Coordinates of C-alpha atoms and ligand atoms in Angstrom, one line a residue:
Chain G
M106 CA 10.8 -5.5 -36.2
Q107 CA 10.7 -3.0 -33.8
L108 CA 12.6 -4.9 -31.0
E109 CA 15.9 -3.9 -33.0
Q110 CA 15.1 -0.4 -33.0
M111 CA 15.3 0.0 -29.4
Y112 CA 17.9 -2.5 -28.8
Q113 CA 20.3 -1.0 -31.5
Q114 CA 23.8 -2.8 -32.1
V115 CA 25.5 -0.3 -30.3
I116 CA 23.4 -0.4 -27.1
M117 CA 23.8 -3.9 -26.8
D118 CA 27.7 -3.8 -27.2
H119 CA 27.6 -1.3 -24.2
Y120 CA 25.3 -3.5 -22.3
K121 CA 27.7 -6.6 -22.5
H122 CA 30.9 -4.7 -22.6
P123 CA 30.1 -1.6 -20.6
H124 CA 32.7 1.2 -20.0
G125 CA 34.3 2.7 -17.2
K126 CA 32.0 0.3 -14.3
G127 CA 33.2 0.0 -11.1
L128 CA 33.5 2.6 -8.1
R129 CA 36.8 4.4 -8.3
D130 CA 38.7 6.6 -5.8
P131 CA 39.1 9.3 -5.4
F132 CA 36.0 11.2 -5.6
D133 CA 34.2 14.5 -4.6
V134 CA 30.4 13.2 -4.3
E135 CA 28.7 9.9 -4.3
V136 CA 25.2 9.5 -4.9
H137 CA 22.5 6.7 -5.2
H138 CA 19.8 6.8 -7.4
V139 CA 17.0 4.2 -8.0
N140 CA 13.9 4.0 -10.4
P141 CA 11.3 3.0 -8.1
T142 CA 9.1 1.6 -10.9
C143 CA 11.2 -1.4 -11.6
G144 CA 14.0 -1.2 -8.9
D145 CA 16.7 -0.2 -11.2
E146 CA 19.7 1.2 -9.2
I147 CA 23.0 3.3 -9.5
T148 CA 25.6 4.4 -7.3
L149 CA 27.6 7.2 -9.3
R150 CA 30.9 9.1 -7.9
V151 CA 32.2 12.3 -10.0
K152 CA 35.7 13.6 -9.1
L153 CA 36.1 17.2 -10.8
G154 CA 39.3 18.9 -11.3
G155 CA 40.3 22.4 -12.3
S156 CA 38.5 25.6 -11.3
G157 CA 36.2 28.5 -12.9
E158 CA 35.8 28.1 -16.5
A159 CA 38.0 25.2 -16.9
V160 CA 36.2 22.8 -14.4
A161 CA 36.7 19.1 -15.9
V162 CA 35.2 15.8 -15.2
E163 CA 38.5 14.2 -14.1
D164 CA 36.7 10.8 -13.2
V165 CA 33.2 9.5 -13.3
S166 CA 32.8 5.5 -11.9
F167 CA 29.3 3.8 -11.1
E168 CA 27.9 0.5 -9.8
G169 CA 24.9 -0.4 -10.3
Q170 CA 22.0 -3.2 -11.6
G171 CA 19.5 -2.7 -14.3
C172 CA 18.2 -3.3 -17.5
S173 CA 20.1 -3.3 -20.7
I174 CA 19.3 0.0 -21.2
S175 CA 20.0 1.4 -18.1
Q176 CA 23.2 0.1 -18.2
A177 CA 24.0 0.7 -21.6
S178 CA 23.2 4.1 -21.2
A179 CA 25.6 4.8 -18.2
S180 CA 28.3 3.4 -20.2
V181 CA 27.5 5.7 -23.0
M182 CA 27.3 8.5 -20.5
F183 CA 31.0 7.6 -19.2
D184 CA 32.3 8.1 -22.7
Q185 CA 30.8 11.1 -23.2
V186 CA 31.8 13.1 -19.8
E187 CA 34.7 11.4 -19.0
G188 CA 37.8 13.9 -19.4
T189 CA 35.5 16.6 -20.7
S190 CA 34.7 20.2 -19.7
L191 CA 31.8 20.5 -16.7
T192 CA 30.2 22.9 -19.3
E193 CA 30.4 20.0 -22.3
A194 CA 28.9 17.1 -20.1
L195 CA 26.4 19.3 -18.6
R196 CA 25.2 20.3 -22.1
A197 CA 25.8 16.5 -23.5
N198 CA 22.9 15.6 -20.5
E199 CA 20.9 17.9 -21.8
E200 CA 20.8 17.3 -25.1
F201 CA 20.3 13.5 -23.8
S202 CA 17.4 14.8 -22.1
A203 CA 16.0 16.5 -25.3
L204 CA 16.6 13.5 -27.3
M205 CA 14.5 11.0 -24.6
Q206 CA 11.3 13.4 -24.5
S207 CA 11.5 13.4 -28.1
A208 CA 12.0 17.2 -27.9
V209 CA 14.5 17.7 -30.8
Q210 CA 14.4 16.7 -34.2
D211 CA 16.7 14.0 -35.6
Q212 CA 18.5 16.7 -37.7
E213 CA 18.9 19.0 -34.9
L214 CA 20.9 16.5 -32.7
D215 CA 24.4 17.4 -31.7
E216 CA 26.2 14.1 -32.7
E217 CA 29.4 15.4 -31.1
L218 CA 27.7 15.7 -27.9
L219 CA 25.9 12.8 -27.9
G220 CA 28.0 10.1 -29.2
D221 CA 26.9 6.7 -29.1
A222 CA 24.1 8.3 -27.1
I223 CA 22.4 8.9 -30.3
A224 CA 21.2 5.1 -30.4
F225 CA 18.9 5.9 -27.7
S226 CA 16.4 7.4 -30.1
G227 CA 14.1 4.3 -30.4
V228 CA 13.9 4.1 -26.7
A229 CA 12.8 7.4 -26.8
Q230 CA 9.4 5.7 -28.7
Y231 CA 8.8 3.6 -25.5
P232 CA 7.5 5.7 -22.5
A233 CA 8.1 3.2 -19.9
R234 CA 11.7 3.0 -20.7
I235 CA 12.8 6.4 -21.0
K236 CA 13.5 6.5 -17.2
C237 CA 16.0 3.6 -17.3
A238 CA 18.1 5.5 -20.2
L239 CA 17.9 8.8 -18.0
L240 CA 18.7 6.7 -14.7
A241 CA 22.4 7.1 -14.8
W242 CA 22.5 10.8 -16.5
M243 CA 20.6 12.0 -13.7
A244 CA 22.2 10.7 -11.4
F245 CA 25.7 12.4 -13.2
K246 CA 23.8 15.8 -12.9
D247 CA 22.8 15.0 -9.4
A248 CA 26.6 14.2 -8.6
A249 CA 28.3 17.2 -10.8
S250 CA 26.1 19.7 -9.2
Q251 CA 26.3 18.7 -5.8
A252 CA 30.3 18.3 -6.4
L253 CA 30.6 22.3 -8.1
A254 CA 28.7 23.4 -5.0
K255 CA 31.2 21.8 -2.6
E256 CA 34.0 23.3 -4.5
Q257 CA 32.6 26.9 -4.7
T258 CA 32.0 26.8 -1.0
S259 CA 35.5 25.6 0.0
Chain K
M223 CA -5.0 -31.4 -23.3
S224 CA -7.8 -32.1 -20.7
A225 CA -11.0 -30.2 -21.1
Q226 CA -10.9 -26.5 -19.6
P227 CA -13.9 -26.0 -17.2
L228 CA -14.4 -22.8 -19.1
D229 CA -15.3 -22.2 -23.1
V230 CA -12.5 -19.3 -22.9
S231 CA -13.2 -18.6 -26.4
R232 CA -16.5 -17.7 -25.6
I233 CA -15.5 -15.8 -22.7
K234 CA -12.8 -13.7 -24.6
K235 CA -15.7 -12.8 -27.0
D236 CA -17.5 -10.6 -23.9
F237 CA -14.2 -8.5 -23.5
P238 CA -14.1 -5.9 -26.4
I239 CA -10.4 -5.0 -25.4
L240 CA -9.2 -8.4 -25.9
Q241 CA -10.2 -8.4 -29.4
R242 CA -8.0 -5.5 -30.5
T243 CA -4.3 -5.9 -31.6
V244 CA -1.0 -4.4 -30.4
R245 CA 2.4 -3.6 -31.9
D246 CA 1.8 -4.3 -35.3
G247 CA -1.1 -6.3 -35.5
K248 CA -0.1 -8.9 -32.6
R249 CA -3.1 -10.7 -30.9
L250 CA -3.2 -9.4 -27.3
V251 CA -2.2 -12.1 -25.0
Y252 CA -3.4 -10.1 -21.6
L253 CA -1.4 -11.4 -18.7
D254 CA -1.2 -8.7 -16.5
S255 CA -4.7 -8.9 -14.5
G256 CA -3.1 -9.3 -10.9
A257 CA -2.5 -5.6 -11.9
T258 CA -5.9 -4.7 -13.3
S259 CA -8.7 -6.9 -14.8
Q260 CA -10.1 -6.3 -18.3
K261 CA -14.0 -5.6 -18.3
P262 CA -16.5 -7.4 -20.1
N263 CA -19.1 -5.3 -21.7
A264 CA -21.6 -6.5 -19.3
V265 CA -19.8 -3.9 -16.9
L266 CA -19.5 -1.2 -19.1
D267 CA -22.9 -1.6 -20.2
A268 CA -24.2 -1.3 -16.7
E269 CA -22.2 1.7 -16.1
R270 CA -23.5 3.7 -19.1
H271 CA -27.0 2.3 -18.6
Y272 CA -26.8 4.1 -15.0
Y273 CA -25.3 7.2 -16.3
E274 CA -27.7 7.3 -19.5
T275 CA -31.2 6.8 -17.2
S276 CA -30.3 7.0 -13.4
N277 CA -27.6 9.3 -12.7
A278 CA -28.2 11.8 -9.5
A279 CA -26.2 12.0 -6.2
A280 CA -27.2 8.5 -4.5
H281 CA -28.4 9.3 -0.5
R282 CA -29.2 12.9 -1.4
G283 CA -32.2 14.9 -3.3
A284 CA -36.0 14.3 -3.1
H285 CA -36.1 13.8 -7.0
Q286 CA -37.3 10.3 -9.1
L287 CA -33.5 10.2 -10.0
A288 CA -32.1 10.7 -6.7
E289 CA -34.2 7.6 -5.9
E290 CA -33.1 5.6 -8.3
S291 CA -29.6 6.2 -8.0
T292 CA -29.7 5.2 -4.3
L293 CA -31.5 2.1 -5.2
A294 CA -29.0 0.9 -7.7
Y295 CA -25.9 1.9 -5.4
E296 CA -27.7 0.0 -2.6
A297 CA -28.4 -2.6 -4.8
A298 CA -25.0 -3.0 -5.8
R299 CA -23.9 -3.3 -2.2
A300 CA -25.9 -6.1 -1.5
K301 CA -24.8 -7.9 -4.5
V302 CA -21.2 -7.6 -3.3
A303 CA -22.1 -8.7 0.0
A304 CA -23.6 -11.8 -1.3
F305 CA -20.8 -12.2 -3.1
V306 CA -18.9 -12.7 0.0
G307 CA -21.4 -14.2 2.3
A308 CA -21.8 -10.9 4.2
Q309 CA -24.8 -8.6 5.1
P310 CA -25.3 -5.4 3.0
D311 CA -24.3 -2.9 5.9
E312 CA -21.2 -4.8 6.5
I313 CA -19.9 -3.7 3.0
I314 CA -18.0 -0.2 2.8
F315 CA -16.8 1.1 -0.6
T316 CA -13.8 2.9 -0.9
K317 CA -12.0 4.4 -3.8
N318 CA -9.6 1.1 -3.7
A319 CA -8.1 -1.7 -1.4
T320 CA -5.4 0.9 -0.8
E321 CA -8.0 3.0 1.0
S322 CA -9.4 0.2 2.6
L323 CA -6.4 -0.8 3.8
N324 CA -5.2 2.9 5.0
L325 CA -9.2 3.2 6.1
I326 CA -8.1 0.4 9.3
A327 CA -4.6 2.2 9.8
Y328 CA -6.6 5.5 10.4
T329 CA -8.9 4.2 12.3
F330 CA -6.2 3.1 14.9
L331 CA -4.4 6.5 14.4
N332 CA -8.0 8.4 14.9
A333 CA -8.7 6.4 18.5
T334 CA -5.5 6.8 19.4
T335 CA -5.4 10.3 19.1
K336 CA -8.5 10.7 20.1
A337 CA -8.3 8.7 23.2
A338 CA -5.7 10.7 24.5
R339 CA -7.4 14.0 24.1
G340 CA -10.5 12.2 26.3
E341 CA -13.0 12.7 23.2
S342 CA -15.4 10.4 23.0
L343 CA -15.0 7.2 21.0
P344 CA -17.5 4.5 20.2
D345 CA -18.2 1.4 22.1
G346 CA -15.4 -1.0 22.0
A347 CA -13.1 1.4 20.3
E348 CA -10.2 0.6 23.0
R349 CA -8.8 -2.1 21.0
F350 CA -8.2 0.6 18.4
V351 CA -6.2 2.7 20.9
L352 CA -2.4 2.0 20.7
K353 CA 0.5 2.6 23.0
P354 CA 4.5 2.1 22.4
G355 CA 5.2 -1.4 22.7
D356 CA 1.7 -2.5 21.0
E357 CA 2.6 -4.6 18.0
I358 CA 1.3 -5.2 14.6
V359 CA 1.8 -8.2 12.3
V360 CA 2.3 -8.2 8.6
S361 CA 4.5 -10.9 6.5
E362 CA 7.2 -10.5 4.5
M363 CA 4.9 -11.0 1.0
E364 CA 3.0 -8.1 2.0
H365 CA 2.0 -5.6 -1.0
H366 CA 2.8 -2.3 -0.3
A367 CA -1.0 -1.4 0.5
N368 CA -0.6 -3.6 3.4
L369 CA 2.7 -2.9 4.7
V370 CA 3.4 0.8 4.2
P371 CA 0.1 2.4 6.1
W372 CA 1.1 0.1 9.3
Q373 CA 4.8 1.3 9.0
E374 CA 3.3 4.8 8.8
L375 CA 0.8 3.9 11.9
C376 CA 3.9 2.4 14.0
A377 CA 5.7 5.7 13.3
K378 CA 2.8 7.6 14.6
T379 CA 2.1 5.5 17.5
G380 CA 5.3 4.1 18.6
A381 CA 3.9 0.5 17.9
T382 CA 6.4 -1.8 16.5
L383 CA 5.9 -4.0 13.3
R384 CA 6.6 -7.5 13.2
W385 CA 6.3 -9.8 10.4
F386 CA 6.1 -13.6 9.4
G387 CA 9.0 -14.5 6.9
I388 CA 9.0 -16.4 3.6
T389 CA 9.9 -19.8 3.0
E390 CA 12.5 -20.8 0.0
A391 CA 9.4 -22.6 -1.4
G392 CA 7.6 -19.0 -1.2
R393 CA 5.3 -19.8 1.7
L394 CA 4.4 -18.0 4.7
H395 CA 6.8 -19.3 7.5
A396 CA 3.9 -20.0 9.7
E397 CA 4.6 -22.9 12.0
E398 CA 8.0 -22.1 14.1
G399 CA 7.7 -19.1 16.5
I400 CA 4.4 -18.4 16.0
S401 CA 3.4 -17.9 19.4
N402 CA 6.1 -15.4 20.0
L403 CA 5.6 -13.6 17.0
I404 CA 1.5 -13.2 17.7
N405 CA 1.4 -12.2 21.9
E406 CA -0.6 -10.5 24.4
R407 CA 1.1 -7.5 22.7
T408 CA -0.2 -8.0 19.5
K409 CA -3.3 -5.4 18.2
V410 CA -3.5 -6.3 14.5
V411 CA -2.6 -9.7 12.4
S412 CA -2.8 -8.3 8.5
L413 CA -2.0 -10.5 6.2
V414 CA -2.4 -11.5 2.3
H415 CA -4.6 -14.0 1.4
Q416 CA -3.0 -14.6 -2.3
S417 CA 0.1 -13.0 -2.8
N418 CA 0.2 -10.8 -5.6
I419 CA 4.1 -11.5 -6.8
L420 CA 4.7 -15.4 -5.7
G421 CA 0.8 -16.9 -6.2
T422 CA 0.8 -18.0 -2.8
V423 CA -2.4 -18.6 -1.1
N424 CA -1.9 -18.0 2.5
L425 CA -3.6 -20.7 4.9
L426 CA -4.9 -18.4 7.6
G427 CA -5.8 -20.7 9.8
L428 CA -2.9 -20.7 12.1
P429 CA -1.9 -17.0 12.2
F430 CA -5.7 -16.3 12.7
K431 CA -6.5 -18.8 15.4
R432 CA -3.3 -17.5 17.5
A433 CA -4.4 -13.8 17.0
R434 CA -7.9 -14.8 18.5
E435 CA -6.4 -16.4 21.3
V436 CA -4.4 -13.0 22.0
G437 CA -7.6 -10.9 21.0
A438 CA -5.8 -9.1 17.7
L439 CA -7.6 -7.9 14.8
C440 CA -7.6 -10.3 12.3
V441 CA -7.4 -8.4 8.7
V442 CA -7.0 -10.0 5.4
D443 CA -5.7 -8.4 1.7
A444 CA -7.9 -9.9 -0.6
C445 CA -7.1 -8.1 -3.5
Q446 CA -6.1 -11.4 -5.0
S447 CA -8.2 -14.1 -3.8
I448 CA -11.9 -12.3 -3.9
P449 CA -11.6 -12.0 -7.8
H450 CA -10.1 -15.8 -8.4
M451 CA -11.9 -18.2 -5.9
P452 CA -14.8 -18.6 -3.9
V453 CA -14.2 -16.5 -0.6
D454 CA -16.9 -16.3 2.4
V455 CA -15.6 -13.5 4.6
N456 CA -17.4 -15.8 7.4
N457 CA -15.3 -18.8 6.9
I458 CA -11.6 -17.8 5.9
Y459 CA -10.6 -20.6 7.8
A460 CA -12.1 -23.1 9.9
D461 CA -15.7 -21.8 10.3
Q462 CA -14.0 -18.6 11.7
G463 CA -14.2 -15.6 9.7
A464 CA -11.5 -12.6 9.6
D465 CA -12.5 -9.4 11.3
L466 CA -11.7 -6.6 8.4
V467 CA -11.2 -7.7 4.4
A468 CA -10.2 -5.7 1.8
W469 CA -10.0 -5.5 -2.1
S470 CA -10.3 -3.5 -5.1
G471 CA -13.1 -3.8 -7.7
H472 CA -10.9 -3.1 -10.6
K473 CA -9.0 -6.6 -10.2
M474 CA -12.4 -8.7 -10.7
L475 CA -13.9 -7.2 -13.8
G476 CA -15.4 -4.3 -12.2
P477 CA -14.3 -0.5 -12.7
T478 CA -11.6 1.5 -11.5
G479 CA -11.8 3.7 -8.6
I480 CA -14.3 1.6 -6.4
G481 CA -12.7 -1.1 -3.6
V482 CA -14.5 -2.7 -0.6
L483 CA -14.0 -3.0 2.8
W484 CA -16.0 -5.7 4.7
G485 CA -16.3 -5.8 8.4
R486 CA -17.8 -7.6 10.8
R487 CA -20.8 -5.4 12.3
E488 CA -19.7 -5.4 15.8
V489 CA -16.3 -4.2 14.6
L490 CA -17.4 -1.7 12.2
D491 CA -19.7 -0.1 14.9
S492 CA -16.9 0.2 17.1
M493 CA -14.5 2.1 14.7
P494 CA -14.0 5.8 14.5
P495 CA -14.5 7.7 10.9
F496 CA -11.7 8.0 8.7
L497 CA -12.6 10.8 6.2
S498 CA -15.1 13.1 7.3
G499 CA -17.1 15.4 5.6
G500 CA -21.1 14.8 4.1
S501 CA -22.9 12.0 4.1
M502 CA -21.3 10.5 7.2
I503 CA -23.0 12.6 9.6
E504 CA -25.7 12.2 12.1
T505 CA -25.7 15.7 13.6
V506 CA -23.9 18.7 12.9
T507 CA -23.6 21.9 14.7
M508 CA -20.7 24.6 15.1
Q509 CA -19.8 22.9 18.0
G510 CA -19.5 19.2 16.7
T511 CA -20.6 16.1 14.8
T512 CA -22.4 13.0 15.7
F513 CA -21.9 10.3 13.1
A514 CA -24.0 7.8 11.2
K515 CA -23.9 4.4 11.3
P516 CA -21.7 1.9 9.2
P517 CA -21.6 1.8 6.5
Q518 CA -22.7 5.5 5.9
R519 CA -19.8 6.3 8.7
F520 CA -17.0 5.3 6.3
E521 CA -18.3 6.9 3.2
A522 CA -18.0 10.3 2.9
G523 CA -18.9 12.6 0.1
V524 CA -20.6 11.6 -3.1
P525 CA -20.2 8.1 -3.4
M526 CA -19.3 5.9 -6.9
M527 CA -22.7 5.1 -7.8
A528 CA -21.5 4.3 -11.5
Q529 CA -18.5 2.4 -10.4
A530 CA -20.9 0.7 -8.0
V531 CA -23.1 -0.3 -10.4
G532 CA -20.3 -1.2 -12.6
L533 CA -18.8 -3.8 -9.8
G534 CA -22.4 -5.2 -9.2
A535 CA -22.6 -6.1 -12.8
A536 CA -19.3 -7.4 -12.5
V537 CA -20.2 -9.9 -9.6
D538 CA -23.3 -10.6 -11.7
Y539 CA -21.1 -11.6 -14.5
L540 CA -18.9 -13.7 -12.2
N541 CA -21.7 -15.3 -10.6
E542 CA -23.3 -16.5 -13.8
I543 CA -20.1 -18.4 -14.7
G544 CA -19.6 -19.8 -11.0
M545 CA -16.5 -18.4 -8.8
D546 CA -15.8 -22.8 -8.3
R547 CA -15.7 -23.0 -12.0
I548 CA -13.0 -19.8 -12.2
A549 CA -10.9 -21.2 -9.5
E550 CA -11.0 -24.8 -11.2
H551 CA -10.0 -23.3 -14.8
E552 CA -7.1 -21.1 -13.1
H553 CA -6.2 -24.2 -11.1
E554 CA -5.7 -26.0 -14.5
L555 CA -4.0 -23.1 -16.1
T556 CA -1.5 -23.6 -13.1
E557 CA -1.3 -27.2 -13.7
Y558 CA -0.1 -26.4 -17.4
T559 CA 2.0 -23.5 -16.8
L560 CA 4.5 -24.7 -14.0
P561 CA 5.7 -27.2 -16.1
R562 CA 5.8 -25.2 -19.4
L563 CA 7.8 -22.3 -17.9
S564 CA 10.1 -25.5 -15.7
E565 CA 11.0 -26.5 -19.4
I566 CA 12.8 -23.0 -20.2
D567 CA 16.6 -23.6 -19.3
G568 CA 17.5 -20.8 -17.0
L569 CA 14.2 -19.8 -16.0
T570 CA 13.6 -19.8 -12.2
I571 CA 10.2 -19.6 -11.0
V572 CA 9.9 -17.0 -7.7
G573 CA 6.7 -18.8 -5.8
P574 CA 5.8 -22.2 -5.1
N575 CA 6.5 -24.2 -8.2
T576 CA 3.6 -26.6 -6.9
S577 CA 0.3 -26.0 -7.9
A578 CA -1.6 -26.7 -4.6
D579 CA -2.3 -23.4 -2.6
R580 CA -1.5 -20.9 -5.3
G581 CA -3.0 -19.0 -7.7
S582 CA -2.3 -18.5 -11.4
T583 CA 0.1 -15.6 -10.8
F584 CA 3.7 -16.6 -11.9
S585 CA 6.7 -14.5 -11.3
F586 CA 9.8 -15.6 -12.9
V587 CA 13.5 -14.4 -13.5
V588 CA 15.8 -15.7 -16.6
D589 CA 19.2 -16.1 -16.3
G590 CA 21.0 -13.3 -18.0
I591 CA 17.9 -11.1 -19.1
H592 CA 17.0 -8.3 -17.0
P593 CA 13.3 -8.7 -16.2
H594 CA 12.6 -5.4 -18.1
D595 CA 14.2 -6.8 -21.4
V596 CA 12.2 -10.3 -21.1
G597 CA 8.9 -7.8 -20.3
Q598 CA 10.1 -5.7 -23.9
V599 CA 10.3 -8.8 -26.1
L600 CA 7.4 -10.0 -24.6
D601 CA 6.1 -7.0 -25.4
S602 CA 7.0 -7.4 -29.0
H603 CA 5.2 -10.5 -29.3
G604 CA 1.9 -8.5 -28.1
V605 CA 2.1 -10.7 -24.7
A606 CA 1.4 -8.2 -21.7
V607 CA 3.2 -9.0 -18.8
R608 CA 4.3 -7.0 -15.7
V609 CA 7.7 -6.1 -14.6
G610 CA 9.6 -4.7 -11.4
H611 CA 9.1 -5.4 -8.1
H612 CA 5.2 -5.5 -8.3
C613 CA 4.9 -3.5 -5.1
A614 CA 6.1 -6.1 -2.9
W615 CA 9.9 -5.2 -2.7
P616 CA 10.6 -6.8 0.6
T617 CA 9.7 -9.8 -1.1
C618 CA 11.9 -9.4 -3.8
Q619 CA 14.8 -8.3 -1.1
H620 CA 13.9 -11.5 0.7
F621 CA 14.7 -13.5 -2.5
K622 CA 17.9 -11.0 -3.4
I623 CA 16.5 -9.9 -6.7
P624 CA 15.5 -7.0 -8.0
A625 CA 12.6 -7.7 -10.4
T626 CA 10.6 -10.4 -11.6
V627 CA 8.4 -10.9 -14.8
R628 CA 5.0 -11.6 -13.7
A629 CA 2.4 -13.4 -16.1
S630 CA -1.0 -13.1 -13.9
M631 CA -3.9 -14.8 -15.7
Y632 CA -7.7 -15.2 -15.3
L633 CA -10.7 -16.6 -16.6
Y634 CA -10.5 -15.4 -19.9
N635 CA -6.7 -16.7 -20.5
D636 CA -6.0 -20.0 -21.8
F637 CA -3.3 -22.5 -22.7
A638 CA -2.9 -20.8 -26.1
D639 CA -1.8 -17.8 -23.9
V640 CA 0.7 -20.0 -21.9
D641 CA 2.1 -21.2 -25.2
A642 CA 2.5 -17.6 -26.3
L643 CA 4.3 -16.5 -23.0
V644 CA 6.7 -19.6 -23.1
D645 CA 7.4 -18.9 -26.7
G646 CA 8.0 -15.3 -26.0
V647 CA 10.3 -16.2 -23.2
R648 CA 12.2 -18.4 -25.4
D649 CA 12.8 -15.6 -27.9
A650 CA 14.1 -13.4 -25.6
Q651 CA 16.9 -15.3 -24.9
K652 CA 17.7 -16.0 -28.4
F653 CA 17.4 -12.2 -29.0
F654 CA 19.9 -12.0 -26.0
G655 CA 22.2 -14.7 -27.1
V656 CA 21.6 -16.5 -23.3
S657 CA 19.9 -19.7 -25.1
Ligands
PLP802 C1 -2.1 -7.9 -2.8 C2 -2.8 -6.8 -2.9 N1 -3.1 -5.8 -2.2 C3 -3.2 -4.8 -2.5 C4 -3.0 -4.2 -3.6 C5 -3.7 -2.6 -3.8 O1 -4.5 -2.5 -4.9 P1 -5.4 -1.4 -5.4 O2 -3.6 -0.6 -5.6 O3 -6.0 -1.5 -6.2 O4 -5.3 -0.1 -3.7 C6 -3.0 -4.9 -4.9 C7 -3.2 -4.5 -5.9 O5 -2.2 -3.5 -6.4 C8 -2.7 -6.5 -4.5 O6 -2.7 -7.1 -5.5

C-alpha cells in the first residue's frame, strides 16, 4: 500500500517522539517560516560557534505546528545538523533538497549526510507534501545564513 | 435511507472524470467541489462546438464568424442573467469571483483617486469616493477574496475595515451591536452568502436592512451559494436585492477562467471602469477617452467567448435538473452526513452541526491527526478532499485551529460517497493509532 511508502516507520517515530523540539537559549538568530498553503508553521533558532572554517552548529531548536511530515522532518533535521560543522549542515540541507526534488538517484544519495532523512524519499512522490518536508530545512538554511552574516559583520 | 431527490447514478455518468480511478484503481470520490466543480459532457461539448464552428473575437469584425461568436457570447450572458433573475445588461463577465470582487474594490479606489484630481466621474459615483474614517464591513468568515481586496483598499484610502464575528456554532454574529457596526460612516457591507469553510448560509436580511438604512452598498460573495441553491439577486432577502453579487463559473459546472459580477443597473451605471483598453470605450482620442455603458465598460479586451458558452451550457444543465431539486438533494446529503461524521469519536465539526441554513460543505478536525495527514489517508482511499485553511485563514484563527479537512459536495455526490469519507477517516485514526 502506498501510504506506508510515505509514512515510513522512521518518520512516524520522529513524529511521535521528536528530537530537539522546544526553543532554547542562547541563540544568534530566530526565524519564523510558514507554509501558506496549509498553515504549517515553525519558529527556529540557531546558535553558531567557532569561527572561519570551524564554524559549527552549536544548537538548533524549534517549535511549531504542522502535519506528521513537517514535524518529523524537523526532528530528523535536528539530528543531522546539531553539533556538526556548518559546512556539513548546509551540505546535508542541499542533499535533502535534492532528494525532495527527486534530483538524485537513490544510489547516489549520501546516506551519511542524510541519516534518517533518507526515509523521506517516499514523500518526494507526493508533490503536495514536499513543502511540508522542506519547511524546517528551509528555516534552518535561512537562520544559519543570517547567523553567519551577523558573525561576519560583528 | 430515504429516496434521494436526484438520480445521482445517472448524473455521475454525465461527468467523464467521475468514471476514472485514482491511486491504483480506487473509485474517485470527489468531495472537493467547493474548490472547483467537475464538468459534465454538455459543458465540454459546448466549448468544443463553439471552437469548431463559430470561433472569432466577439464584438469585433464584420464577418459571419464574428457575428456568430458575438451571438453565442451574448446568449450566454442572457442565460446567466435569467439564472439569477437579472437582466442581461446587468451581468459582467470577469475571470473569476476574485476579479469580480477586485473590480468593486478598484471602483472605490479609482473613484476616490479621480475625485481627488477633479476628473470626471459617472453620475452617482460619489458613493464610491472614500475618505479616512469611512468604514467597510465584512465578516470573520470571509474567503480571502472578499477580505484582502478590502484590506488593500483601506490601506490606500485610509478607510477602516470592520467585521462581524462568528458564534461558536459557526454562525454570523449579527444580532448584537449591529447598529454600531454598520453606521453612518459605513460605505460597503460585503458578506459571504455561504461560507466556503463552515458551510454556513448567512441570513443577509439583518445586515443588509441596516446597510440600506445608512446608505451603504450591499455586496454578496455568492461563490458557494449560486451553484447550490436557487438565488434571485433581486430577492436575496425579504423581497430586497443586493447591489452587487460576485461568483465564479468553475464552481457551478462551468469552465475555469470565467466569473460573474451582477450589479443593479443604476449601480453599474455609476461605476467608473476597472480594467481599461479595447472594447470598453465609447470614443478615444490622444487627449482622452469616454467609456462604454455597462456591461461593456467592465469588459476590457477580447472576452472569454468559449468559457461564456461553456458557462451557458452549465446553466442549461443545472436548469434542466432544477436548482430546487439540487438544493433539496444537498440538504439530504447534509442530514445524512452530519450524524455520520458525529458518530466518529474524536472528530469535531467546525461550523454549524445542524442542517438548517447550511450547505453540504463540512469542515472538521480529528483529535491527534493533522488535517494534512487525514487528507493523505483519504486520498489513498480515492477520496478527494481539501485540507488547509481554505483561503479563510482568519476563520481558522477564530476557532484556534491551524487547518481543517473539508469535504464539499454537489449534485453528483451520494450517500455512498459520504460512507467512503467516514470509512477513510476511521482508517486514518487506525493508521495513526488514535482510535
Ligand atoms: C466563498 C468564496 N469566495 C470567493 C472565492 C474565490 O473564487 P475564485 O478563486 O474562483 O476567484 C471562493 C473560491 O475559491 C469562495 O469559495
